[in-house]
Structure formats: structure tokens, C-alpha cells
Short mmCIF file of C-alpha atoms in Angstrom, two decimals:
data_model
loop_
_atom_site.label_atom_id
_atom_site.label_comp_id
_atom_site.label_asym_id
_atom_site.label_seq_id
_atom_site.Cartn_x
_atom_site.Cartn_y
_atom_site.Cartn_z
CA MET E 175 0.16 -0.06 -0.02
CA PHE E 176 2.23 2.36 1.01
CA TYR E 177 4.17 1.25 -1.50
CA GLU E 178 1.31 2.80 -1.56
CA VAL E 179 2.45 5.49 -2.43
CA ALA E 180 3.23 3.85 -4.58
CA SER E 181 2.19 2.82 -7.77
CA VAL E 182 0.98 5.77 -9.27
CA THR E 183 4.08 7.64 -7.96
CA LEU E 184 6.38 5.34 -9.63
CA TRP E 185 4.78 6.18 -13.23
CA CYS E 186 5.69 9.89 -12.36
CA MET E 187 8.82 8.88 -11.13
CA SER E 188 9.90 7.22 -14.09
CA ARG E 189 9.33 10.23 -16.44
CA PRO E 190 11.89 12.54 -17.35
CA SER E 191 11.97 16.12 -15.75
CA PRO E 192 10.56 18.88 -18.04
CA SER E 193 13.83 20.52 -18.18
CA ALA E 194 15.82 17.43 -18.57
CA SER E 195 17.72 16.16 -21.73
CA PRO E 196 16.81 13.03 -23.20
CA SER E 197 19.72 11.79 -22.12
CA SER E 198 19.77 12.44 -18.54
CA ALA E 199 16.57 10.97 -17.98
CA LEU E 200 17.24 7.52 -18.84
CA PRO E 201 18.33 5.30 -15.93
CA SER E 202 21.85 3.88 -15.62
CA SER E 203 22.56 0.68 -16.27
CA PRO E 204 21.23 -1.73 -13.54
CA GLY E 205 24.85 -3.04 -12.50
CA ALA E 206 26.36 0.46 -12.07
CA PRO E 207 26.55 1.40 -8.55
CA ARG E 208 25.80 5.08 -7.86
CA PRO E 209 29.17 6.78 -7.20
CA GLY E 210 29.73 7.52 -3.44
CA GLY E 211 26.30 5.95 -3.15
CA VAL E 212 24.74 2.63 -1.25
CA ASP E 213 24.10 0.20 -3.55
CA TRP E 214 20.90 -0.21 -5.23
CA ARG E 215 20.20 -3.59 -3.85
CA VAL E 216 20.65 -2.35 -0.38
CA ARG E 217 18.30 0.49 -0.87
CA PHE E 218 15.83 -1.89 -2.60
CA GLY E 219 15.69 -4.24 0.27
CA ALA E 220 15.34 -1.39 2.76
CA LEU E 221 12.21 -0.30 0.73
CA ALA E 222 10.46 -3.56 0.56
CA LEU E 223 11.33 -3.73 4.50
CA ILE E 224 9.84 -0.38 5.12
CA TRP E 225 6.73 -0.97 2.86
CA GLY E 226 6.34 -4.49 4.08
CA PHE E 227 6.26 -3.42 8.00
CA SER E 228 4.01 -0.54 7.18
CA PHE E 229 0.88 -2.77 7.98
CA LEU E 230 2.36 -3.60 11.40
CA PHE E 231 2.92 -0.14 12.21
CA ILE E 232 -0.73 0.59 11.43
CA LYS E 233 -1.64 -2.11 13.55
CA VAL E 234 0.48 -0.90 16.56
CA GLY E 235 -0.48 2.68 16.02
CA THR E 236 -4.19 1.96 16.04
CA ASP E 237 -3.78 0.50 19.62
CA GLY E 238 -3.11 3.77 20.98
CA PHE E 239 -4.83 6.30 18.43
CA ALA E 240 -7.95 6.43 16.41
CA PRO E 241 -7.77 5.52 12.79
CA PHE E 242 -8.16 9.04 11.71
CA GLN E 243 -5.17 10.06 13.89
CA VAL E 244 -2.83 7.32 12.72
CA THR E 245 -3.68 8.40 9.18
CA PHE E 246 -2.99 12.14 10.07
CA GLY E 247 0.04 11.50 11.83
CA ARG E 248 1.35 9.18 9.28
CA LEU E 249 0.80 12.17 6.26
CA LEU E 250 1.82 15.06 8.97
CA PHE E 251 5.57 13.03 9.02
CA GLY E 252 5.64 12.08 5.51
CA THR E 253 5.07 15.38 4.49
CA ALA E 254 7.66 16.71 6.65
CA VAL E 255 10.27 14.53 5.20
CA LEU E 256 9.25 15.33 1.58
CA ALA E 257 9.29 19.04 2.67
CA VAL E 258 12.90 18.86 3.91
CA ALA E 259 13.86 17.25 0.67
CA MET E 260 12.08 19.95 -1.33
CA VAL E 261 13.86 22.82 0.61
CA ALA E 262 17.46 20.80 0.10
CA LYS E 263 16.86 20.50 -3.34
CA ARG E 264 15.44 24.18 -4.01
CA ASP E 265 12.52 22.39 -5.63
CA ARG E 266 9.35 24.49 -6.17
CA LEU E 267 5.63 24.09 -5.52
CA PRO E 268 3.43 23.18 -8.52
CA ARG E 269 1.80 26.33 -10.51
CA GLY E 270 -1.85 26.55 -11.41
CA ALA E 271 -5.15 26.26 -9.89
CA ARG E 272 -6.09 23.40 -12.07
CA THR E 273 -2.88 21.41 -11.34
CA TRP E 274 -3.59 22.13 -7.71
CA GLY E 275 -7.41 20.79 -7.65
CA HIS E 276 -6.44 17.58 -9.24
CA LEU E 277 -3.42 17.17 -6.83
CA ALA E 278 -6.29 17.57 -4.22
CA VAL E 279 -8.14 14.94 -5.87
CA ALA E 280 -5.34 12.73 -6.14
CA ALA E 281 -4.53 13.22 -2.37
CA PHE E 282 -7.89 11.94 -1.58
CA LEU E 283 -7.95 8.74 -3.92
CA LEU E 284 -4.17 8.08 -3.19
CA ASN E 285 -3.41 8.96 0.19
CA ALA E 286 -6.28 10.14 2.65
CA LEU E 287 -9.04 7.79 1.85
CA PRO E 288 -7.10 4.42 1.59
CA PHE E 289 -4.70 5.19 4.30
CA SER E 290 -7.58 5.84 6.60
CA LEU E 291 -9.40 2.64 5.25
CA PHE E 292 -6.68 0.63 5.89
CA SER E 293 -6.48 1.95 9.80
CA TYR E 294 -9.96 1.48 10.00
CA ALA E 295 -9.65 -1.95 8.81
CA GLU E 296 -6.92 -3.09 10.89
CA LEU E 297 -9.28 -2.62 14.12
CA THR E 298 -10.60 -5.85 13.04
CA ILE E 299 -8.58 -7.67 10.64
CA PRO E 300 -4.82 -8.78 11.19
CA SER E 301 -1.88 -6.96 9.62
CA THR E 302 -1.43 -10.09 7.38
CA LEU E 303 -4.77 -9.79 5.70
CA ALA E 304 -4.22 -6.05 4.85
CA GLY E 305 -0.96 -6.75 3.46
CA ILE E 306 -2.41 -9.10 1.06
CA CYS E 307 -5.33 -7.00 0.29
CA ASN E 308 -3.40 -4.37 -0.57
CA ALA E 309 -1.70 -6.70 -3.24
CA THR E 310 -4.75 -6.72 -5.36
CA THR E 311 -4.43 -3.22 -6.50
CA PRO E 312 -2.98 -4.23 -9.86
CA LEU E 313 -5.84 -6.24 -10.54
CA TRP E 314 -8.46 -3.50 -9.65
CA GLY E 315 -6.02 -1.33 -11.79
CA MET E 316 -6.22 -3.58 -14.73
CA LEU E 317 -9.84 -4.25 -14.45
CA LEU E 318 -10.56 -0.40 -14.32
CA SER E 319 -8.10 0.72 -17.15
CA LEU E 320 -10.17 -1.39 -19.61
CA VAL E 321 -12.94 0.85 -18.95
CA ALA E 322 -11.23 4.27 -18.74
CA LEU E 323 -8.48 3.86 -20.82
CA SER E 324 -9.11 3.21 -24.29
CA GLU E 325 -5.46 2.38 -25.38
CA ASP E 326 -4.98 -0.26 -22.96
CA ARG E 327 -6.32 -3.62 -24.50
CA PRO E 328 -6.64 -6.56 -23.03
CA THR E 329 -4.84 -9.86 -24.04
CA ARG E 330 -5.53 -13.37 -23.15
CA VAL E 331 -2.47 -13.40 -20.56
CA ARG E 332 -3.69 -10.42 -18.67
CA ALA E 333 -7.29 -11.42 -18.72
CA ALA E 334 -6.07 -14.82 -17.38
CA GLY E 335 -4.09 -13.12 -14.78
CA LEU E 336 -7.00 -11.13 -13.41
CA GLY E 337 -8.86 -14.25 -13.14
CA ILE E 338 -6.40 -15.94 -11.51
CA GLY E 339 -5.65 -13.04 -8.81
CA PHE E 340 -9.38 -12.88 -7.93
CA ILE E 341 -9.24 -16.74 -7.34
CA GLY E 342 -6.42 -15.88 -5.14
CA VAL E 343 -8.40 -13.37 -3.14
CA LEU E 344 -11.19 -16.03 -2.64
CA THR E 345 -8.76 -18.68 -1.37
CA VAL E 346 -7.18 -16.10 1.12
CA LEU E 347 -10.71 -15.23 2.73
CA GLY E 348 -11.31 -18.93 2.73
CA ALA E 349 -14.60 -18.67 0.34
CA TRP E 350 -15.15 -22.64 0.46
CA GLN E 351 -15.69 -22.07 4.09
CA GLY E 352 -18.39 -19.61 3.83
CA PHE E 353 -15.83 -17.00 4.84
CA SER E 354 -16.26 -18.05 8.25
CA GLY E 355 -14.23 -16.24 11.35
CA LEU E 356 -13.80 -13.34 8.76
CA ASP E 357 -14.51 -10.08 9.43
CA VAL E 358 -16.46 -8.84 6.34
CA THR E 359 -16.39 -4.88 7.12
CA GLY E 360 -12.62 -4.84 7.94
CA THR E 361 -11.86 -7.27 4.95
CA ALA E 362 -14.23 -4.80 2.63
CA MET E 363 -12.39 -1.60 3.70
CA ALA E 364 -9.04 -3.15 3.04
CA LEU E 365 -10.20 -4.16 -0.46
CA LEU E 366 -11.88 -0.68 -0.97
CA ALA E 367 -8.45 0.89 0.08
CA SER E 368 -6.66 -1.19 -2.89
CA PHE E 369 -9.58 -0.21 -5.38
CA SER E 370 -8.98 3.40 -4.30
CA TYR E 371 -5.37 3.36 -5.35
CA ALA E 372 -6.39 2.07 -8.65
CA VAL E 373 -9.13 4.77 -9.25
CA GLY E 374 -6.37 7.47 -8.09
CA TRP E 375 -3.81 6.35 -10.65
CA ILE E 376 -6.23 6.33 -13.46
CA TYR E 377 -7.34 9.93 -12.59
CA VAL E 378 -3.84 11.23 -12.21
CA ARG E 379 -2.82 9.80 -15.55
CA ARG E 380 -6.09 11.17 -17.32
CA THR E 381 -5.49 14.71 -15.36
CA LEU E 382 -1.85 15.38 -14.75
CA ALA E 383 -0.53 14.29 -18.17
CA GLY E 384 1.95 17.26 -18.95
CA THR E 385 2.36 19.00 -15.77
CA ASP E 386 5.68 20.42 -15.89
CA ALA E 387 6.52 20.57 -12.00
CA SER E 388 9.01 17.98 -10.84
CA ASN E 389 8.24 14.56 -9.60
CA LEU E 390 9.19 15.50 -6.20
CA SER E 391 6.94 18.73 -6.16
CA LEU E 392 4.05 16.90 -7.06
CA ALA E 393 4.27 14.07 -4.71
CA GLY E 394 5.05 16.40 -1.86
CA THR E 395 2.49 18.62 -2.66
CA GLN E 396 -0.05 15.67 -2.87
CA VAL E 397 0.88 14.36 0.46
CA GLY E 398 0.81 17.89 1.97
CA LEU E 399 -2.81 18.33 0.84
CA ALA E 400 -3.74 15.19 2.02
CA THR E 401 -2.42 16.03 5.19
CA VAL E 402 -4.59 19.14 5.43
CA GLN E 403 -7.62 17.00 4.45
CA LEU E 404 -7.00 14.99 7.43
CA ALA E 405 -6.37 17.83 9.63
CA ILE E 406 -9.96 19.14 9.08
CA VAL E 407 -11.75 15.79 9.17
CA THR E 408 -9.65 13.94 12.10
CA PRO E 409 -11.15 16.77 15.02
CA LEU E 410 -14.70 16.14 13.84
CA PHE E 411 -14.57 12.36 14.46
CA THR E 412 -12.14 12.09 17.22
CA SER E 413 -11.10 13.32 20.61
CA TRP E 414 -7.68 14.46 21.78
CA PRO E 415 -5.96 11.46 23.03
CA GLU E 416 -6.01 10.94 26.62
CA ARG E 417 -2.33 9.45 26.70
CA PHE E 418 0.31 8.97 24.31
CA GLU E 419 1.89 5.49 24.38
CA ILE E 420 5.43 5.23 23.49
CA MET E 421 4.91 2.24 20.97
CA PRO E 422 1.70 3.51 19.14
CA LEU E 423 3.59 6.98 18.97
CA LEU E 424 6.99 5.32 17.69
CA SER E 425 5.15 3.17 15.14
CA VAL E 426 3.23 6.65 13.52
CA VAL E 427 6.30 8.33 13.49
CA ALA E 428 7.67 5.43 11.51
CA LEU E 429 4.66 4.96 9.10
CA GLY E 430 5.19 8.38 8.11
CA ALA E 431 8.67 9.40 8.08
CA LEU E 432 9.82 5.96 6.95
CA GLY E 433 6.84 4.37 4.84
CA THR E 434 5.51 7.70 3.54
CA GLY E 435 8.38 10.13 3.29
CA ALA E 436 11.89 8.09 3.26
CA ALA E 437 10.68 5.48 1.04
CA MET E 438 9.44 7.76 -1.74
CA LEU E 439 12.74 9.32 -1.54
CA LEU E 440 14.59 5.57 -1.91
CA GLN E 441 12.35 4.84 -4.71
CA TYR E 442 13.34 7.53 -6.48
CA GLY E 443 16.75 6.71 -6.24
CA VAL E 444 16.29 3.04 -7.37
CA VAL E 445 14.23 4.17 -10.37
CA ALA E 446 16.59 6.41 -11.33
CA GLU E 447 19.49 3.95 -11.33
CA VAL E 448 17.62 0.64 -12.17
CA GLY E 449 14.45 1.82 -13.95
CA PRO E 450 10.96 1.57 -13.08
CA THR E 451 10.54 -2.30 -14.19
CA THR E 452 13.43 -3.65 -11.79
CA ALA E 453 12.30 -1.10 -8.97
CA SER E 454 8.47 -2.17 -9.57
CA MET E 455 9.60 -5.71 -8.23
CA VAL E 456 9.42 -4.60 -4.91
CA THR E 457 5.88 -5.11 -4.43
CA TYR E 458 6.31 -8.84 -4.68
CA PHE E 459 8.03 -8.73 -1.49
CA ILE E 460 5.73 -6.34 0.42
CA PRO E 461 2.87 -8.83 1.20
CA VAL E 462 5.77 -11.65 1.85
CA ILE E 463 7.12 -8.98 4.36
CA ALA E 464 3.84 -8.12 6.03
CA THR E 465 3.01 -11.46 6.70
CA ALA E 466 6.22 -12.40 7.95
CA ALA E 467 5.91 -9.55 10.43
CA GLY E 468 2.48 -10.11 11.63
CA VAL E 469 3.20 -13.38 12.30
CA ALA E 470 6.77 -13.00 13.74
CA VAL E 471 6.26 -9.82 15.78
CA LEU E 472 2.48 -9.38 16.45
CA GLY E 473 1.94 -13.48 17.07
CA GLU E 474 -1.18 -13.29 14.23
CA GLY E 475 -2.26 -16.58 13.45
CA LEU E 476 -1.68 -18.07 10.11
CA THR E 477 -3.79 -20.93 8.12
CA TRP E 478 -2.82 -22.59 5.17
CA ASN E 479 -4.97 -20.71 2.73
CA THR E 480 -3.38 -17.12 3.52
CA PRO E 481 0.10 -17.68 1.97
CA VAL E 482 -1.32 -20.24 -0.70
CA GLY E 483 -3.85 -17.28 -1.70
CA ALA E 484 -1.14 -14.77 -1.39
CA VAL E 485 0.87 -16.55 -4.02
CA ILE E 486 -1.74 -17.19 -6.43
CA VAL E 487 -2.72 -13.28 -5.90
CA LEU E 488 1.00 -12.27 -6.62
CA ALA E 489 1.18 -14.70 -9.60
CA GLY E 490 -2.27 -13.15 -11.00
CA ALA E 491 -0.96 -9.66 -10.64
CA ALA E 492 2.45 -10.66 -12.78
CA LEU E 493 0.35 -11.83 -15.33
CA THR E 494 -1.79 -8.47 -15.49
CA GLN E 495 1.49 -6.63 -16.06
CA THR E 496 2.65 -8.44 -19.14
CA ARG E 497 2.92 -6.96 -22.60
CA GLY E 498 2.46 -7.96 -25.96
CA PRO E 499 5.10 -7.74 -28.71
CA ARG E 500 6.16 -4.09 -28.65
CA ARG E 501 5.06 -2.03 -31.75
CA ALA E 502 7.63 -0.03 -33.92
CA ALA E 503 8.13 3.16 -32.28
CA ARG E 504 7.21 6.46 -33.83
CA ARG E 505 9.97 8.48 -35.26
CA GLU E 506 8.24 11.91 -34.24
CA PRO E 507 9.04 13.01 -30.47
CA VAL E 508 6.85 11.38 -27.89
CA ARG E 509 5.72 13.82 -25.20
CA ASP E 510 5.59 12.51 -21.40
CA HIS E 511 2.17 11.57 -20.59
CA VAL E 512 1.79 11.39 -16.84
CA PRO E 513 3.11 13.05 -13.88
CA THR E 514 3.32 12.13 -10.27
CA ALA E 515 1.75 9.84 -7.77
CA THR E 516 2.34 5.10 -4.48
CA PRO E 517 1.60 2.41 -2.99
CA ALA E 518 2.68 0.81 -1.63
CA GLY E 519 1.10 1.24 -2.21
CA THR E 520 1.25 1.60 -1.29
CA PRO E 521 1.06 2.06 -2.01
CA THR E 522 2.54 5.21 -2.23
CA PRO E 523 1.19 10.35 -4.79
CA ALA E 524 0.29 11.79 -7.60
CA MET E 525 1.51 9.26 -5.08
CA THR E 526 0.77 6.52 -4.16
CA PRO E 527 -0.25 5.02 -5.68
CA ALA E 528 0.24 4.74 -6.13
CA THR E 529 -1.75 2.29 -8.30
CA PRO E 530 0.91 0.49 -9.19
CA SER E 531 2.23 -2.34 -11.48
CA THR E 532 2.29 -4.37 -8.58
CA PRO E 533 0.31 -4.58 -5.38
CA ALA E 534 0.12 -0.72 -3.88
CA ALA E 535 0.80 1.12 -0.56
CA PRO E 536 1.53 2.20 3.82
CA SER E 537 2.50 3.87 1.07
CA THR E 538 2.10 7.39 0.30
CA PRO E 539 2.13 7.46 -0.62
CA ALA E 540 2.20 8.23 -1.20
CA ALA E 541 2.11 5.32 -3.27
CA SER E 542 -0.22 1.41 -7.28
CA THR E 543 -1.50 -1.15 -11.26
CA ALA E 544 -0.13 -0.70 -14.72
CA THR E 545 -1.45 -0.13 -18.15
CA THR E 546 -0.23 0.13 -21.88
CA ALA E 547 2.36 2.76 -22.43
CA PRO E 548 1.55 5.73 -24.33
CA ALA E 549 2.06 5.20 -28.26
CA GLY E 550 5.82 5.32 -29.48
CA ALA E 551 6.83 4.99 -25.78
CA ASP E 552 9.20 2.08 -24.37
CA PRO E 553 6.45 0.08 -22.15
CA ASP E 554 9.12 -0.63 -19.36
CA ARG E 555 9.70 2.92 -19.10
CA SER E 556 6.25 3.90 -18.95
CA ARG E 557 5.10 1.24 -16.19
CA PRO E 558 4.30 2.44 -13.01
CA VAL E 559 4.86 0.59 -9.69
CA ALA E 560 2.00 0.12 -7.13
CA GLN E 561 2.59 1.69 -3.65
#
């Protein structure tokens, strides 16, 4: 989920900045380490751990705070990290009322709504189930893109992936047992959160194409607007906490500063170095880590159908991201089609979501689901990562 932030965000992160030359927009070769920096594999692993543990952080956070308070704290600390990064890079805020309006909608669909839904869901369902529900984002994304994006044409393989993925969901939920022992409301909220990532990603793709602000500026503004939305809503539905317990407080801080803020910056670096296709593989590790964390740290129960169903969901999600033979690229220049978003995902902003080429994110945010690349563009460079 927060890889959330993830999904859509990755699409935007993979596009070259308006002022960059074509050559500077291309990622360096996967095998080339960044001069003076940490190897991309280490950062990739850190990203998977941060987003995988986000569901645990949510669960612990709701032990001491109301769901809206967990979401507000997460967005507040995530915004703080991204704001510091923007100041350090001397990045400017996006311009234009239209852009800000679309970013406000994206903030709701990719951050405020799904983050809140996951927080409420984990009041009644285990973090392991929430992490697996988050992995359905690319399935929802493909389903919606067939309706909303005319250039996205289904193939037999992708259609099969969609069917397999939803069979995996039914396996996780124990459909043959009549969903006994399952909290229907909590599970529905988690699935609705994943669906929101997919809707948000498509909205971003259709409305923010051609925005000339930087990816960091768009993402930071989106998460900031989501923070404002929660600042308005939270006091209306919650009261000031009677006490601040240390573990829930630290979980909320980690959820925001790491899962929404730092994770997005890590993702930027990985995408720039090895490209969005390799970077998107992180989403396959998120439900695995979320399940392991829930069982090992929180002592949550685990039946055979949960890991088996999760594997089926991930297999279906992977098939929905396959592409047919590439068409010959046009010779005329192709304009960038999409701006920001996790996912992760989270998943993850104009984030987050976001919706992603694989399961999305708790984040940010920021970031989410992939569709066919714009005509004449390299599908690998256009694919988002879910968040």
C-alpha cells in the first residue's frame, strides 16, 4: 500500500523532468553503482522492509490512537520529510489552480481515503490480511483501465492473470468455508482501499498529463494536501488522545517518516538507477514481509490458505503486467504523458499510488497498477509501480 504510495507515483517518477535532456532522463545501467552512494540492492531491500512493515505499524498505531489520528500522523510526518527534501533540492511548488485542484483529488484517492480505510480495517482484521488485500491493487487497476483507458487493450494472458488473481483473493478469504471467522467489514475496507489506489492512478493519468512540475514537487504537494484534508476531518470524528503511549506513537512516526516520506525518496533513487521495471519488483516482497512481520512480531495466526492465496494473487498480478510484442516506435517525438503519484502502495502520490504495477501502499504514498504505455513510448519506462 504504501508502496502505497506507490504505484502511481512510480509512473511519475519514471518520467524525465521537463528540463532534463533525453539522455539524462534514462536510468543508469542496473549494474552500475551510484558513485559514493549505497548499492541499489541495499536500498531496494530497505524499501521492501519499510513498506512491508507498514501494515504492522498501522496495527500497533491503532492500539493507542483512533484510525483518523494514525492517518493524520502518518501524513504529517511524511510531509515533513518530503518538505525537507524539497527545500534541500530548492524545488518549487507546482503552479496553476488546475494542477492544485487535480492534486487535491489525487491526494484524497491515493492518500487520505486508502490510508484511513486501512487504519480502520486493521481494527478488526490482522495486518497479514491487510497486506495481502493491498496486493490486489494491480488487479483492480487492470479491470478499471479496460473501461477508463481506451489505449489499454486486454490480452489473453492479462485476462487470465485477472481471473487467477481474484481466485487467489477468494482463497485467502476462505470462500469455500463461507468466509467463516472473517470480519466482512474490515476486509471490505482493505479491499476498497486497494480499489481506491487503482481509481486514483487512473485519475492522475487522465488529468495530470503534461504537468511541468518536478516529480518530487508533485508528490510532496499531494501528500501535503492529504495532510490538510485529514487535519480538517480528524477533529470532527475523534477527540484528543488521553495519553501518548510510546509504541503506538513510534509506530505512527515510523509509518509517516519512513513509510511515506523516506520510502518515496528511496524509490526515486532506485528508479533513477535501475529503471521502473526492476524497481517495481519490490511490490512482490511487500505481502511476504507483511505476513512474516504480523506472524513473528504480533503473533497473528496463519492458516494454510493465507500464504497459498497470497502466492496466487501475486502470480495473477504479475500476469496482468505482461505486455504483448512491442510496436515499432514512431519517429516523431513523444511527449511525456504522466506526472506524479504509491503504494505501496502503497502504496504510495500523485502518489501513491500509487496504483501500481504490482500490489500498491502504507505508501504514500504516497504510493499502485500498470497499463499499456503511451504510443511510441517504451513500455518498461512507462510502467508504474504500485505503492
